[in-house]
Amino acid sequence: MTDNRLSDPRTWVDLHGDFLFRFALLRLHNPESAEEAVQETFLAALKSRDRFEGRSSERTWLAGILKNKTIDLIRRSSREKSLSYQDVDGSPDDFFSDQGKWKTVPASWPESPDLFDRTEFWEVFRKCMAALPRKMAQVFSLREMDDLPTEKICKALDLTPTNLWVILHRARLRLRACLESNWFTDPVQKKGS
Amino acid sequence: MIVLSCREVSELISEELDRDITFRERLGVRLHLMMCRGCSRFLKQIRFLRRVARSFRESAGDDQASPSLSPKARKRIQETLDRNES
């Protein structure tokens, strides 16, 4: 990996296929789209391999290409389908009363220093992400996992800033509530910590 | 006086992670938080959620328990690469 040549592209699937698939799945939240993204990434990499300068590892280079592909795919799918980001916002308000008060007041979460090392926690997190509407999960991933600036997300996905804030607010409300009921206040999980 | 509901405060707390909120908004949030334990927890927890998401990204790529390419997709992508490489 230290020299600036790429390995034989015919070995890429074995070397990086699963890694890139997971990378894409984390952002697209749909296995078929993730497979498509991996294939497109390899093809784009073939075309531009002369430009690989070996400043990063082969895998990092491929992941960089994939990152842009995932945004393309999200944009394309949101144009194709009639489902718009507005639908995300149109869901009934599960969290607040008409007076704007919490229906279920957020509980206190116990501290656990080894939380990030616990595979059960990540399973719960994965499930909570999967329970989000796909568009919402995609936007949340771009913002919170990839730390993409909001302007960039708005531009890439054709959203107004207000749209984006609403989507992120709802995603955070849902994820927070899901983690709370499935992990932080779940007596079985707490016993294990 | 700026009196905000929990819903409005939760929106501002969330938006604060994505934009600069105004002085007036910040003041409204602060006044509300002094009296509201639920929103104070929400603030702490969605900031924590960001750390969770970042950490998830770091760990998930190499996590053997997470899904991998299906044999069918693997074969298809391999064939595409072979075709374009030869």
mmCIF file of C-alpha atoms in Angstrom:
data_model
loop_
_atom_site.group_PDB
_atom_site.id
_atom_site.type_symbol
_atom_site.label_atom_id
_atom_site.label_comp_id
_atom_site.label_asym_id
_atom_site.label_seq_id
_atom_site.Cartn_x
_atom_site.Cartn_y
_atom_site.Cartn_z
ATOM 1 C CA MET A 1 0.000 0.000 0.000
ATOM 2 C CA THR A 2 2.969 2.337 0.376
ATOM 3 C CA ASP A 3 3.829 2.595 -3.315
ATOM 4 C CA ASN A 4 1.661 4.612 -5.595
ATOM 5 C CA ARG A 5 0.394 1.846 -7.812
ATOM 6 C CA LEU A 6 -3.010 0.296 -7.592
ATOM 7 C CA SER A 7 -3.558 -3.408 -7.324
ATOM 8 C CA ASP A 8 -5.057 -5.354 -10.204
ATOM 9 C CA PRO A 9 -8.678 -4.175 -10.543
ATOM 10 C CA ARG A 10 -9.752 -7.780 -10.848
ATOM 11 C CA THR A 11 -8.832 -8.203 -7.191
ATOM 12 C CA TRP A 12 -10.781 -5.151 -6.007
ATOM 13 C CA VAL A 13 -13.974 -6.995 -5.231
ATOM 14 C CA ASP A 14 -12.130 -9.377 -2.932
ATOM 15 C CA LEU A 15 -9.995 -6.690 -1.360
ATOM 16 C CA HIS A 16 -12.514 -3.902 -0.886
ATOM 17 C CA GLY A 17 -15.955 -5.132 -1.936
ATOM 18 C CA ASP A 18 -17.390 -5.737 1.522
ATOM 19 C CA PHE A 19 -15.825 -2.647 3.006
ATOM 20 C CA LEU A 20 -17.243 -0.429 0.278
ATOM 21 C CA PHE A 21 -20.610 -2.142 0.433
ATOM 22 C CA ARG A 22 -20.873 -1.395 4.170
ATOM 23 C CA PHE A 23 -19.698 2.123 3.592
ATOM 24 C CA ALA A 24 -22.445 2.616 0.998
ATOM 25 C CA LEU A 25 -25.115 0.826 3.006
ATOM 26 C CA LEU A 26 -24.479 3.085 5.982
ATOM 27 C CA ARG A 27 -25.335 6.061 3.833
ATOM 28 C CA LEU A 28 -27.941 4.730 1.434
ATOM 29 C CA HIS A 29 -29.832 2.417 3.800
ATOM 30 C CA ASN A 30 -30.791 0.142 0.952
ATOM 31 C CA PRO A 31 -28.834 -2.967 -0.153
ATOM 32 C CA GLU A 32 -29.637 -2.707 -3.882
ATOM 33 C CA SER A 33 -28.563 0.921 -4.048
ATOM 34 C CA ALA A 34 -25.431 0.069 -2.084
ATOM 35 C CA GLU A 35 -24.507 -2.677 -4.574
ATOM 36 C CA GLU A 36 -25.080 -0.275 -7.417
ATOM 37 C CA ALA A 37 -22.880 2.308 -5.740
ATOM 38 C CA VAL A 38 -20.047 -0.198 -5.320
ATOM 39 C CA GLN A 39 -20.187 -1.219 -8.955
ATOM 40 C CA GLU A 40 -20.271 2.388 -10.164
ATOM 41 C CA THR A 41 -17.372 3.219 -7.895
ATOM 42 C CA PHE A 42 -15.201 0.481 -9.361
ATOM 43 C CA LEU A 43 -16.057 1.542 -12.896
ATOM 44 C CA ALA A 44 -15.306 5.180 -12.155
ATOM 45 C CA ALA A 45 -12.061 4.111 -10.492
ATOM 46 C CA LEU A 46 -11.051 2.158 -13.605
ATOM 47 C CA LYS A 47 -11.569 5.240 -15.714
ATOM 48 C CA SER A 48 -9.660 7.584 -13.482
ATOM 49 C CA ARG A 49 -6.935 5.287 -12.225
ATOM 50 C CA ASP A 50 -4.231 7.246 -14.031
ATOM 51 C CA ARG A 51 -4.960 10.051 -11.654
ATOM 52 C CA PHE A 52 -4.295 7.947 -8.569
ATOM 53 C CA GLU A 53 -1.199 9.452 -7.022
ATOM 54 C CA GLY A 54 -0.750 7.194 -4.075
ATOM 55 C CA ARG A 55 -1.136 9.981 -1.551
ATOM 56 C CA SER A 56 -3.789 7.941 0.170
ATOM 57 C CA SER A 57 -4.297 4.210 0.307
ATOM 58 C CA GLU A 58 -6.169 2.473 -2.465
ATOM 59 C CA ARG A 59 -9.085 1.887 -0.123
ATOM 60 C CA THR A 60 -9.302 5.521 0.956
ATOM 61 C CA TRP A 61 -9.164 6.566 -2.674
ATOM 62 C CA LEU A 62 -12.025 4.218 -3.571
ATOM 63 C CA ALA A 63 -14.041 5.370 -0.560
ATOM 64 C CA GLY A 64 -13.636 8.971 -1.723
ATOM 65 C CA ILE A 65 -15.120 8.086 -5.101
ATOM 66 C CA LEU A 66 -17.909 6.156 -3.409
ATOM 67 C CA LYS A 67 -18.823 9.085 -1.199
ATOM 68 C CA ASN A 68 -19.693 11.188 -4.240
ATOM 69 C CA LYS A 69 -21.519 8.284 -5.840
ATOM 70 C CA THR A 70 -23.764 7.884 -2.824
ATOM 71 C CA ILE A 71 -24.847 11.520 -3.038
ATOM 72 C CA ASP A 72 -25.544 11.065 -6.761
ATOM 73 C CA LEU A 73 -27.627 8.002 -6.027
ATOM 74 C CA ILE A 74 -29.625 9.686 -3.275
ATOM 75 C CA ARG A 75 -30.305 12.626 -5.550
ATOM 76 C CA ARG A 76 -31.284 10.418 -8.465
ATOM 77 C CA SER A 77 -33.646 8.272 -6.420
ATOM 78 C CA SER A 78 -35.358 11.292 -4.901
ATOM 79 C CA ARG A 79 -36.025 12.652 -8.401
ATOM 80 C CA GLU A 80 -37.270 9.363 -9.804
ATOM 81 C CA LYS A 81 -39.726 8.624 -7.056
ATOM 82 C CA SER A 82 -42.648 10.832 -6.338
ATOM 83 C CA LEU A 83 -41.849 10.588 -2.650
ATOM 84 C CA SER A 84 -40.450 13.952 -1.710
ATOM 85 C CA TYR A 85 -38.767 15.203 1.405
ATOM 86 C CA GLN A 86 -41.974 16.968 2.281
ATOM 87 C CA ASP A 87 -43.603 13.624 3.008
ATOM 88 C CA VAL A 88 -41.101 13.116 5.746
ATOM 89 C CA ASP A 89 -42.330 16.274 7.385
ATOM 90 C CA GLY A 90 -45.989 15.479 6.878
ATOM 91 C CA SER A 91 -46.078 12.581 9.339
ATOM 92 C CA PRO A 92 -48.252 13.104 12.403
ATOM 93 C CA ASP A 93 -46.640 14.590 15.423
ATOM 94 C CA ASP A 94 -45.828 11.736 17.756
ATOM 95 C CA PHE A 95 -43.720 13.663 20.164
ATOM 96 C CA PHE A 96 -45.553 16.783 21.277
ATOM 97 C CA SER A 97 -49.043 17.647 22.449
ATOM 98 C CA ASP A 98 -51.083 20.406 20.829
ATOM 99 C CA GLN A 99 -49.694 22.764 23.444
ATOM 100 C CA GLY A 100 -46.165 21.847 22.372
ATOM 101 C CA LYS A 101 -45.359 19.825 25.485
ATOM 102 C CA TRP A 102 -43.471 16.517 25.434
ATOM 103 C CA LYS A 103 -45.863 13.591 25.262
ATOM 104 C CA THR A 104 -43.163 11.445 26.799
ATOM 105 C CA VAL A 105 -40.586 13.497 28.631
ATOM 106 C CA PRO A 106 -37.016 12.387 27.774
ATOM 107 C CA ALA A 107 -35.647 10.170 30.530
ATOM 108 C CA SER A 108 -32.246 10.384 32.103
ATOM 109 C CA TRP A 109 -29.687 8.124 30.399
ATOM 110 C CA PRO A 110 -27.275 6.261 32.628
ATOM 111 C CA GLU A 111 -23.594 6.786 31.833
ATOM 112 C CA SER A 112 -21.679 3.792 30.634
ATOM 113 C CA PRO A 113 -18.051 4.340 29.685
ATOM 114 C CA ASP A 114 -17.726 1.189 27.595
ATOM 115 C CA LEU A 115 -20.876 1.869 25.570
ATOM 116 C CA PHE A 116 -19.104 2.225 22.216
ATOM 117 C CA ASP A 117 -17.329 -1.098 22.705
ATOM 118 C CA ARG A 118 -20.545 -3.006 23.126
ATOM 119 C CA THR A 119 -21.761 -4.763 20.005
ATOM 120 C CA GLU A 120 -25.295 -5.034 21.419
ATOM 121 C CA PHE A 121 -25.488 -1.263 21.541
ATOM 122 C CA TRP A 122 -24.501 -0.972 17.880
ATOM 123 C CA GLU A 123 -27.110 -3.539 16.973
ATOM 124 C CA VAL A 124 -29.748 -1.399 18.643
ATOM 125 C CA PHE A 125 -28.424 1.704 16.911
ATOM 126 C CA ARG A 126 -28.503 -0.073 13.553
ATOM 127 C CA LYS A 127 -32.114 -1.111 14.166
ATOM 128 C CA CYS A 128 -33.112 2.407 15.147
ATOM 129 C CA MET A 129 -31.529 3.765 11.960
ATOM 130 C CA ALA A 130 -33.345 1.125 9.931
ATOM 131 C CA ALA A 131 -36.640 2.177 11.502
ATOM 132 C CA LEU A 132 -36.313 5.698 10.086
ATOM 133 C CA PRO A 133 -37.890 6.539 6.739
ATOM 134 C CA ARG A 134 -35.145 6.045 4.171
ATOM 135 C CA LYS A 135 -34.827 9.690 3.089
ATOM 136 C CA MET A 136 -34.566 10.765 6.670
ATOM 137 C CA ALA A 137 -31.889 8.192 7.411
ATOM 138 C CA GLN A 138 -29.909 9.249 4.339
ATOM 139 C CA VAL A 139 -29.961 12.903 5.294
ATOM 140 C CA PHE A 140 -29.084 12.111 8.902
ATOM 141 C CA SER A 141 -26.092 10.023 7.779
ATOM 142 C CA LEU A 142 -24.730 12.723 5.504
ATOM 143 C CA ARG A 143 -24.964 15.299 8.254
ATOM 144 C CA GLU A 144 -24.102 13.390 11.412
ATOM 145 C CA MET A 145 -21.828 10.607 10.191
ATOM 146 C CA ASP A 146 -20.048 12.376 7.366
ATOM 147 C CA ASP A 147 -20.237 15.848 8.866
ATOM 148 C CA LEU A 148 -21.153 17.340 5.500
ATOM 149 C CA PRO A 149 -21.908 21.080 5.735
ATOM 150 C CA THR A 150 -25.615 21.835 5.570
ATOM 151 C CA GLU A 151 -25.216 24.023 2.463
ATOM 152 C CA LYS A 152 -23.591 21.141 0.657
ATOM 153 C CA ILE A 153 -26.387 18.733 1.576
ATOM 154 C CA CYS A 154 -29.053 21.242 0.535
ATOM 155 C CA LYS A 155 -27.350 21.804 -2.799
ATOM 156 C CA ALA A 156 -26.738 18.138 -3.497
ATOM 157 C CA LEU A 157 -30.246 17.031 -2.594
ATOM 158 C CA ASP A 158 -32.149 20.081 -3.712
ATOM 159 C CA LEU A 159 -33.484 20.985 -0.277
ATOM 160 C CA THR A 160 -34.114 24.346 1.320
ATOM 161 C CA PRO A 161 -32.319 24.912 4.625
ATOM 162 C CA THR A 162 -35.678 24.863 6.401
ATOM 163 C CA ASN A 163 -36.506 21.471 4.870
ATOM 164 C CA LEU A 164 -33.181 20.164 6.030
ATOM 165 C CA TRP A 165 -33.578 21.425 9.601
ATOM 166 C CA VAL A 166 -37.024 19.887 9.836
ATOM 167 C CA ILE A 167 -35.785 16.528 8.556
ATOM 168 C CA LEU A 168 -32.827 16.517 10.951
ATOM 169 C CA HIS A 169 -35.000 17.536 13.894
ATOM 170 C CA ARG A 170 -37.384 14.671 13.229
ATOM 171 C CA ALA A 171 -34.547 12.210 12.707
ATOM 172 C CA ARG A 172 -32.989 13.201 16.024
ATOM 173 C CA LEU A 173 -36.331 13.000 17.840
ATOM 174 C CA ARG A 174 -36.934 9.526 16.487
ATOM 175 C CA LEU A 175 -33.461 8.151 17.019
ATOM 176 C CA ARG A 176 -33.303 9.548 20.523
ATOM 177 C CA ALA A 177 -36.641 8.004 21.429
ATOM 178 C CA CYS A 178 -35.709 4.686 19.836
ATOM 179 C CA LEU A 179 -32.386 4.457 21.671
ATOM 180 C CA GLU A 180 -34.081 5.397 24.895
ATOM 181 C CA SER A 181 -36.747 2.731 24.776
ATOM 182 C CA ASN A 182 -34.551 0.008 23.293
ATOM 183 C CA TRP A 183 -31.372 0.599 25.200
ATOM 184 C CA PHE A 184 -31.180 3.240 27.889
ATOM 185 C CA THR A 185 -34.346 2.404 29.748
ATOM 186 C CA ASP A 186 -34.471 -1.239 28.758
ATOM 187 C CA PRO A 187 -33.989 -3.272 31.944
ATOM 188 C CA VAL A 188 -32.399 -6.210 30.118
ATOM 189 C CA GLN A 189 -29.726 -4.082 28.443
ATOM 190 C CA LYS A 190 -28.935 -2.143 31.581
ATOM 191 C CA LYS A 191 -28.384 -5.258 33.566
ATOM 192 C CA GLY A 192 -25.601 -6.241 31.206
ATOM 193 C CA SER A 193 -23.600 -3.054 31.712
ATOM 194 C CA MET B 1 -40.304 37.883 27.378
ATOM 195 C CA ILE B 2 -39.682 35.052 24.988
ATOM 196 C CA VAL B 3 -41.741 32.058 25.999
ATOM 197 C CA LEU B 4 -41.062 28.967 23.974
ATOM 198 C CA SER B 5 -42.745 25.577 24.069
ATOM 199 C CA CYS B 6 -40.839 22.311 24.369
ATOM 200 C CA ARG B 7 -41.475 21.686 20.694
ATOM 201 C CA GLU B 8 -39.956 25.022 19.707
ATOM 202 C CA VAL B 9 -37.033 24.573 22.054
ATOM 203 C CA SER B 10 -36.329 21.102 20.723
ATOM 204 C CA GLU B 11 -36.327 22.542 17.195
ATOM 205 C CA LEU B 12 -33.863 25.255 18.144
ATOM 206 C CA ILE B 13 -31.648 22.828 20.044
ATOM 207 C CA SER B 14 -31.556 20.649 16.954
ATOM 208 C CA GLU B 15 -30.992 23.569 14.574
ATOM 209 C CA GLU B 16 -28.161 24.815 16.705
ATOM 210 C CA LEU B 17 -26.231 21.768 15.502
ATOM 211 C CA ASP B 18 -26.742 22.883 11.903
ATOM 212 C CA ARG B 19 -26.813 26.678 11.898
ATOM 213 C CA ASP B 20 -25.971 29.689 14.040
ATOM 214 C CA ILE B 21 -29.048 30.522 16.058
ATOM 215 C CA THR B 22 -29.746 34.160 16.903
ATOM 216 C CA PHE B 23 -29.095 35.798 20.241
ATOM 217 C CA ARG B 24 -32.834 36.079 20.833
ATOM 218 C CA GLU B 25 -33.350 32.392 20.098
ATOM 219 C CA ARG B 26 -30.485 31.440 22.359
ATOM 220 C CA LEU B 27 -31.941 33.486 25.168
ATOM 221 C CA GLY B 28 -35.348 31.864 24.736
ATOM 222 C CA VAL B 29 -33.778 28.423 24.849
ATOM 223 C CA ARG B 30 -31.741 29.232 27.922
ATOM 224 C CA LEU B 31 -34.729 30.551 29.870
ATOM 225 C CA HIS B 32 -36.725 27.477 28.952
ATOM 226 C CA LEU B 33 -33.944 25.070 29.913
ATOM 227 C CA MET B 34 -33.729 26.536 33.400
ATOM 228 C CA MET B 35 -37.224 25.287 34.045
ATOM 229 C CA CYS B 36 -37.434 22.182 31.877
ATOM 230 C CA ARG B 37 -35.639 18.959 32.666
ATOM 231 C CA GLY B 38 -36.971 17.139 29.570
ATOM 232 C CA CYS B 39 -35.522 19.661 27.139
ATOM 233 C CA SER B 40 -32.236 19.786 29.078
ATOM 234 C CA ARG B 41 -31.942 16.045 28.606
ATOM 235 C CA PHE B 42 -32.881 16.343 24.947
ATOM 236 C CA LEU B 43 -30.045 18.818 24.431
ATOM 237 C CA LYS B 44 -27.513 16.533 26.053
ATOM 238 C CA GLN B 45 -28.777 13.456 24.264
ATOM 239 C CA ILE B 46 -28.855 14.744 20.693
ATOM 240 C CA ARG B 47 -25.315 16.075 21.116
ATOM 241 C CA PHE B 48 -24.384 12.628 22.311
ATOM 242 C CA LEU B 49 -26.218 11.181 19.311
ATOM 243 C CA ARG B 50 -23.804 13.015 17.043
ATOM 244 C CA ARG B 51 -20.887 11.337 18.788
ATOM 245 C CA VAL B 52 -22.638 8.006 18.427
ATOM 246 C CA ALA B 53 -23.089 8.540 14.684
ATOM 247 C CA ARG B 54 -19.430 9.478 14.169
ATOM 248 C CA SER B 55 -18.281 6.507 16.146
ATOM 249 C CA PHE B 56 -20.634 4.261 14.202
ATOM 250 C CA ARG B 57 -18.985 5.372 10.985
ATOM 251 C CA GLU B 58 -15.538 4.520 12.337
ATOM 252 C CA SER B 59 -16.472 1.066 13.477
ATOM 253 C CA ALA B 60 -19.001 -0.139 10.932
ATOM 254 C CA GLY B 61 -16.726 -0.573 7.907
ATOM 255 C CA ASP B 62 -14.702 -3.282 9.585
ATOM 256 C CA ASP B 63 -17.478 -4.742 11.643
ATOM 257 C CA GLN B 64 -17.713 -8.380 10.628
ATOM 258 C CA ALA B 65 -21.218 -8.619 12.042
ATOM 259 C CA SER B 66 -22.507 -6.026 9.629
ATOM 260 C CA PRO B 67 -23.862 -7.059 6.235
ATOM 261 C CA SER B 68 -21.587 -7.917 3.325
ATOM 262 C CA LEU B 69 -22.022 -8.088 -0.432
ATOM 263 C CA SER B 70 -24.389 -10.846 -1.479
ATOM 264 C CA PRO B 71 -22.801 -13.642 -3.560
ATOM 265 C CA LYS B 72 -24.950 -12.602 -6.491
ATOM 266 C CA ALA B 73 -23.879 -8.975 -6.389
ATOM 267 C CA ARG B 74 -20.267 -9.990 -5.823
ATOM 268 C CA LYS B 75 -20.349 -12.144 -8.947
ATOM 269 C CA ARG B 76 -22.021 -9.461 -11.031
ATOM 270 C CA ILE B 77 -19.582 -6.754 -9.990
ATOM 271 C CA GLN B 78 -16.620 -9.085 -10.525
ATOM 272 C CA GLU B 79 -17.815 -9.876 -14.029
ATOM 273 C CA THR B 80 -18.268 -6.197 -14.805
ATOM 274 C CA LEU B 81 -14.741 -5.459 -13.652
ATOM 275 C CA ASP B 82 -13.271 -8.374 -15.603
ATOM 276 C CA ARG B 83 -15.084 -7.268 -18.733
ATOM 277 C CA ASN B 84 -13.889 -3.697 -18.455
ATOM 278 C CA GLU B 85 -10.359 -4.637 -17.559
ATOM 279 C CA SER B 86 -9.635 -7.125 -20.345
#
